[in-house]
Coordinates of C-alpha atoms in Angstrom, one line a residue:
Chain A
X1332 CA -24.9 -26.8 -1.1
X1333 CA -28.0 -25.6 0.7
X1334 CA -28.9 -28.9 2.6
X1335 CA -32.2 -28.7 4.4
X1336 CA -32.2 -24.9 4.1
X1337 CA -29.4 -24.6 6.6
X1338 CA -27.2 -22.2 4.4
X1339 CA -28.8 -18.9 4.6
X1340 CA -27.4 -15.4 4.1
X1341 CA -28.4 -11.8 4.3
X1342 CA -27.3 -8.8 2.4
X1343 CA -27.0 -5.6 4.5
X1344 CA -26.4 -2.4 2.7
X1345 CA -22.7 -1.8 1.7
X1346 CA -22.7 1.6 3.6
X1347 CA -24.3 0.2 6.8
X1348 CA -22.3 0.9 9.9
X1349 CA -22.2 -2.9 10.5
X1350 CA -20.7 -3.5 7.0
X1351 CA -18.2 -0.6 7.4
X1352 CA -17.1 -1.9 10.8
X1353 CA -16.3 -5.3 9.3
X1354 CA -14.5 -3.6 6.4
X1355 CA -12.4 -1.6 8.8
X1356 CA -11.4 -4.9 10.6
X1357 CA -10.4 -6.4 7.2
X1358 CA -8.5 -3.3 6.2
X1359 CA -6.5 -3.3 9.4
X1360 CA -5.7 -7.0 8.9
X1361 CA -4.6 -6.5 5.3
X1362 CA -2.3 -3.7 6.2
X1363 CA -0.9 -5.5 9.3
X1364 CA 0.0 -8.4 7.0
X1365 CA 1.5 -6.4 4.2
X1366 CA 5.3 -6.4 4.1
X1367 CA 5.9 -5.1 0.6
X1368 CA 4.6 -2.3 -1.6
X1369 CA 2.3 0.4 -0.1
X1370 CA -0.4 0.5 2.6
X1371 CA -3.9 0.6 1.2
X1372 CA -7.0 2.4 2.2
X1373 CA -10.7 1.5 1.7
X1374 CA -12.2 3.2 -1.3
X1375 CA -15.6 1.4 -1.7
X1376 CA -17.4 -1.7 -0.5
X1377 CA -18.5 -3.5 -3.6
X1378 CA -20.5 -6.4 -2.1
X1379 CA -21.4 -7.9 1.3
X1380 CA -23.1 -11.2 2.2
X1381 CA -23.5 -12.4 5.8
X1382 CA -23.7 -16.2 6.3
X1383 CA -25.0 -17.9 9.4
X1384 CA -22.3 -20.1 11.0
X1385 CA -23.0 -23.2 13.0
X1386 CA -23.1 -23.5 16.0
X1387 CA -23.0 -19.8 16.3
X1388 CA -21.7 -16.6 14.8
X1389 CA -21.8 -15.1 11.4
X1390 CA -19.3 -15.0 8.4
X1391 CA -19.1 -11.7 6.5
X1392 CA -18.1 -12.1 2.9
X1393 CA -16.9 -8.7 1.5
X1394 CA -15.5 -7.4 -1.8
X1395 CA -13.5 -4.3 -1.1
X1396 CA -12.1 -1.7 -3.5
X1397 CA -8.8 -0.2 -2.1
X1398 CA -6.5 2.5 -3.2
X1399 CA -2.8 2.6 -2.6
X1400 CA -1.3 5.3 -0.2
X1401 CA 2.1 6.9 -0.4
X1402 CA 3.2 5.1 2.9
X1403 CA 5.2 2.0 2.4
X1404 CA 4.0 -1.2 4.1
X1405 CA 6.9 -1.1 6.5
X1406 CA 6.3 2.6 7.4
X1407 CA 4.9 2.7 11.0
X1408 CA 2.8 5.8 10.2
X1409 CA -0.8 4.9 10.9
X1410 CA -2.6 4.4 7.6
X1411 CA -5.2 7.1 8.6
X1412 CA -2.3 9.6 8.4
X1413 CA -1.2 8.4 5.0
X1414 CA -2.0 10.2 1.7
X1415 CA -3.9 8.5 -1.0
X1416 CA -1.8 8.3 -4.2
X1417 CA -3.5 10.6 -6.6
X1418 CA -4.5 9.8 -10.3
X1419 CA -1.7 12.2 -11.5
X1420 CA 0.9 10.1 -9.7
X1421 CA -0.6 7.0 -11.4
X1422 CA -2.8 5.5 -8.8
X1423 CA -3.0 1.9 -8.0
X1424 CA -6.3 0.2 -7.1
X1425 CA -6.9 -3.1 -5.3
X1426 CA -9.7 -5.7 -5.2
X1427 CA -9.9 -7.6 -2.1
X1428 CA -12.1 -10.6 -1.2
X1429 CA -12.3 -11.1 2.5
X1430 CA -14.2 -13.4 5.0
X1431 CA -14.5 -12.2 8.5
X1432 CA -16.1 -14.2 11.3
X1433 CA -18.1 -12.4 13.9
X1434 CA -18.5 -14.5 17.1
X1435 CA -19.5 -13.3 20.5
X1436 CA -18.9 -9.7 19.3
X1437 CA -15.4 -10.5 18.3
X1438 CA -14.1 -10.3 14.7
X1439 CA -11.6 -12.7 13.2
X1440 CA -10.4 -12.5 9.6
X1441 CA -10.6 -16.0 8.1
X1442 CA -9.3 -15.1 4.5
X1443 CA -8.1 -12.1 2.7
X1444 CA -7.0 -12.1 -0.9
X1445 CA -6.1 -8.9 -2.8
X1446 CA -5.0 -8.2 -6.4
X1447 CA -3.8 -4.7 -7.4
X1448 CA -3.7 -3.0 -10.8
X1449 CA -2.4 0.4 -11.8
X1450 CA -4.9 2.9 -13.3
X1451 CA -5.1 2.9 -17.0
X1452 CA -2.7 5.2 -19.0
X1453 CA -5.8 6.8 -20.5
X1454 CA -7.2 7.7 -17.1
X1455 CA -4.0 9.3 -16.1
X1456 CA -3.7 11.2 -19.3
X1457 CA -7.2 12.6 -18.9
X1458 CA -6.2 14.2 -15.6
X1459 CA -2.6 15.0 -16.4
X1460 CA -1.5 14.7 -20.1
X1461 CA 2.2 15.1 -19.3
X1462 CA 2.5 13.2 -16.0
X1463 CA 4.9 10.2 -16.1
X1464 CA 3.3 6.7 -16.0
X1465 CA 4.4 3.9 -13.7
X1466 CA 7.3 2.0 -15.3
X1467 CA 8.1 -1.7 -14.7
X1468 CA 10.3 -2.2 -11.7
X1469 CA 12.7 -4.2 -14.0
X1470 CA 12.8 -1.4 -16.6
X1471 CA 16.4 -0.6 -17.3
X1472 CA 16.1 3.1 -16.4
X1473 CA 14.5 2.2 -13.1
X1474 CA 17.1 -0.4 -12.2
X1475 CA 19.9 2.0 -13.0
X1476 CA 18.3 4.8 -11.0
X1477 CA 17.9 2.5 -8.0
X1478 CA 21.5 1.3 -8.2
X1479 CA 22.8 4.9 -8.5
X1480 CA 20.6 6.2 -5.8
X1481 CA 21.6 3.3 -3.4
X1482 CA 25.2 3.8 -4.2
X1483 CA 24.9 7.5 -3.4
X1484 CA 23.2 6.8 -0.1
X1485 CA 25.8 4.3 0.9
X1486 CA 28.6 6.7 0.0
X1487 CA 27.3 9.1 2.6
X1488 CA 26.5 6.5 5.2
X1489 CA 28.7 6.7 8.3
X1490 CA 27.3 3.4 9.6
X1491 CA 26.0 0.2 8.0
X1492 CA 26.1 -0.6 4.3
X1493 CA 22.6 -0.8 3.0
X1494 CA 21.2 -3.4 0.7
X1495 CA 18.3 -3.1 -1.7
X1496 CA 15.2 -5.0 -0.5
X1497 CA 12.5 -3.9 -2.9
X1498 CA 12.1 -1.6 -5.8
X1499 CA 8.6 -0.2 -5.0
X1500 CA 7.9 2.1 -8.0
X1501 CA 9.6 3.9 -10.8
X1502 CA 8.7 6.6 -13.3
X1503 CA 10.6 7.5 -16.4
X1504 CA 10.1 11.2 -17.0
X1505 CA 10.7 12.2 -20.7
X1506 CA 11.0 16.0 -20.4
X1507 CA 13.3 16.9 -18.8
X1508 CA 14.6 13.4 -19.0
X1509 CA 15.0 11.9 -15.5
X1510 CA 13.9 8.7 -13.7
X1511 CA 12.2 8.8 -10.3
X1512 CA 12.3 5.7 -8.1
X1513 CA 11.1 4.6 -4.6
X1514 CA 12.8 1.7 -3.0
X1515 CA 13.4 -0.1 0.3
X1516 CA 16.8 -0.7 1.8
X1517 CA 17.9 -2.7 4.9
X1518 CA 21.1 -2.4 7.0
X1519 CA 23.7 -5.1 6.7
X1520 CA 26.5 -6.3 8.9
X1521 CA 29.0 -4.5 6.7
X1522 CA 30.3 -1.0 7.4
X1523 CA 29.6 1.3 4.3
X1524 CA 33.0 3.0 4.3
X1525 CA 34.8 -0.3 4.4
X1526 CA 32.8 -2.6 2.1
X1527 CA 34.6 -4.2 -0.8
X1528 CA 32.4 -7.1 -1.7
X1529 CA 28.7 -6.2 -1.0
X1530 CA 27.8 -9.8 -1.9
X1531 CA 29.2 -11.0 1.4
X1532 CA 27.1 -8.6 3.5
X1533 CA 24.2 -10.0 5.4
X1534 CA 21.1 -8.4 6.6
X1535 CA 21.1 -7.7 10.4
X1536 CA 19.0 -10.1 12.6
X1537 CA 17.3 -7.0 14.0
X1538 CA 16.1 -5.7 10.7
X1539 CA 16.4 -2.0 10.1
X1540 CA 14.6 -0.9 7.0
X1541 CA 14.6 2.4 5.2
X1542 CA 12.3 3.8 2.5
X1543 CA 14.2 5.9 -0.1
X1544 CA 13.1 8.3 -2.9
X1545 CA 15.6 9.0 -5.6
X1546 CA 16.1 10.7 -9.0
X1547 CA 18.7 9.9 -11.7
X1548 CA 19.4 12.3 -14.5
X1549 CA 21.7 11.1 -17.3
X1550 CA 23.3 13.9 -19.2
X1551 CA 25.9 14.0 -21.9
X1552 CA 28.5 15.5 -19.6
X1553 CA 27.7 13.2 -16.7
X1554 CA 24.9 12.3 -14.3
X1555 CA 23.1 13.8 -11.4
X1556 CA 21.8 11.5 -8.6
X1557 CA 19.6 12.6 -5.7
X1558 CA 18.4 10.3 -2.8
X1559 CA 16.6 10.7 0.5
X1560 CA 15.8 7.9 2.8
X1561 CA 13.6 7.6 5.9
X1562 CA 14.9 5.0 8.3
X1563 CA 12.4 3.0 10.3
X1564 CA 12.7 1.6 13.9
X1565 CA 14.6 -1.7 14.0
X1566 CA 12.3 -4.8 14.1
X1567 CA 13.1 -7.7 16.4
X1568 CA 14.4 -10.9 14.7
X1569 CA 11.2 -12.9 15.2
X1570 CA 8.8 -10.1 14.3
X1571 CA 5.8 -11.5 12.6
X1572 CA 3.7 -8.5 12.8
X1573 CA 4.2 -4.8 12.5
X1574 CA 1.6 -3.9 15.0
X1575 CA 2.8 -1.9 18.0
X1576 CA 6.1 -0.9 16.5
X1577 CA 7.4 2.5 17.5
X1578 CA 7.8 5.3 15.1
X1579 CA 10.7 6.0 12.8
X1580 CA 14.0 7.1 14.3
X1581 CA 16.5 9.6 13.3
X1582 CA 19.7 8.1 11.8
X1583 CA 23.0 9.1 13.3
X1584 CA 24.1 10.4 10.0
X1585 CA 21.1 12.6 9.6
X1586 CA 21.0 16.3 10.0
X1587 CA 19.2 17.4 13.3
X1588 CA 15.5 17.9 12.8
X1589 CA 14.2 21.3 13.8
X1590 CA 11.7 21.4 16.7
X1591 CA 9.1 23.1 14.4
X1592 CA 9.3 20.2 11.9
X1593 CA 10.2 17.1 13.8
X1594 CA 10.5 14.9 10.7
X1595 CA 11.4 11.4 11.4
X1596 CA 13.4 11.1 8.3
X1597 CA 17.0 10.5 8.0
X1598 CA 17.9 12.4 4.9
X1599 CA 21.1 12.2 2.8
Chain B
X901 CA -47.8 -4.7 -6.8
X902 CA -46.5 -4.7 -10.3
X903 CA -46.9 -1.4 -12.2
X904 CA -49.0 -1.4 -15.4
X905 CA -47.7 -0.1 -18.6
X906 CA -48.2 3.6 -18.8
X907 CA -48.4 4.1 -15.1
X908 CA -46.0 6.3 -13.3
X909 CA -43.2 4.6 -11.3
X910 CA -43.0 4.9 -7.5
X911 CA -41.7 8.2 -6.2
X912 CA -38.5 8.5 -4.1
X913 CA -34.9 7.8 -4.5
X914 CA -33.7 4.6 -6.0
X915 CA -32.4 2.3 -3.3
X916 CA -29.0 0.9 -4.2
X917 CA -27.7 -1.1 -1.3
X918 CA -24.5 -2.0 -3.1
X919 CA -21.9 -1.0 -4.1
X920 CA -21.4 1.6 -1.4
X921 CA -20.1 5.1 -1.6
X922 CA -16.8 6.0 -3.2
X923 CA -14.6 7.5 -0.6
X924 CA -11.9 9.0 -2.8
X925 CA -12.1 8.5 -6.6
X926 CA -12.9 5.7 -8.9
X927 CA -10.0 4.1 -10.7

C-alpha cells in the first residue's frame, strides 16, 4: 500500500544492460538451485519493475521466459555450453517470477518461482509433422523403456548397481515403433554383478549420478535395448549446491576416450 | 501534445520497452 508516497518504482527497458544483468543473476540462481529436469536458458525478459527499498537498495521484480536445454540439472557443463532444446524435439518453456535485491552493488536473489510447460502439439507439428511428442513420464511404454535400459546398463556395469533417480523425458515413436527415454541414475552400495534384491541397495553417501539416454524397441521376435550413460563427478554428502563441482569423470567400465574427442561420457 | 484527428502520427520507430527481444524462438 503506497503510504505517504513511499512506495515508488521505475520501469527500465527489458533489454537495458541493467535489466539483463539482473536477469543473468536470476538465471544463475535458478540453475544452481535446480536438482531435477534440465538446465534452462533465458529466452525473453517479459517485464521489469524496480522498487526502492528502505533504508537503501533496490528490488528488481522480473518476469522471465526461459527455454529448456539438453543438459540435465546435475550435469556440470556450464549452461552457456548447453544446447537449447529445439521445437522439433518438443521444446519446453518456463515462466519465472523473480525478485532480486541490489544493495551496495551486490545482487541477492530474494525469491524465484518457475513453472514450465511443453510446447503445444500443434506448434511441434507445424515444424515437424512426424516428430514424436513428449510422453508422460508414467506412460507405460516410457516406464518399460527406462526399466529395460537401466537393466541393460546394470548388466554391463563392473562396479556399482545403479538405481533410477528420475525419468526426465520420454517419447513414443510410432514409425518405426520405439520408445526413446532420458533418465537419471545413481550408484548404490550394491555390486551390480552380485545384486539379488535391488530393494535393499542404498544410494551412496557420496552421490554419484549419471544421465542416461535409451531406446527400447519391442518386436514380435523379441526386443532391442540401447543405452548410454554419462557419469558425473561424485558429490559430497552435504552438498547443497552444484557450484564449483568439477567436470564429469570417465567410468572405469567405459571405453577409453580418444584424445581427439575427450568426451566425458561413460558409455555402455 | 495530443494529435488531432486526421493528423499524421509522429515519425520514428515505436518504442516498446517490454517485453524484450526473443533470444531463441517463441514457444
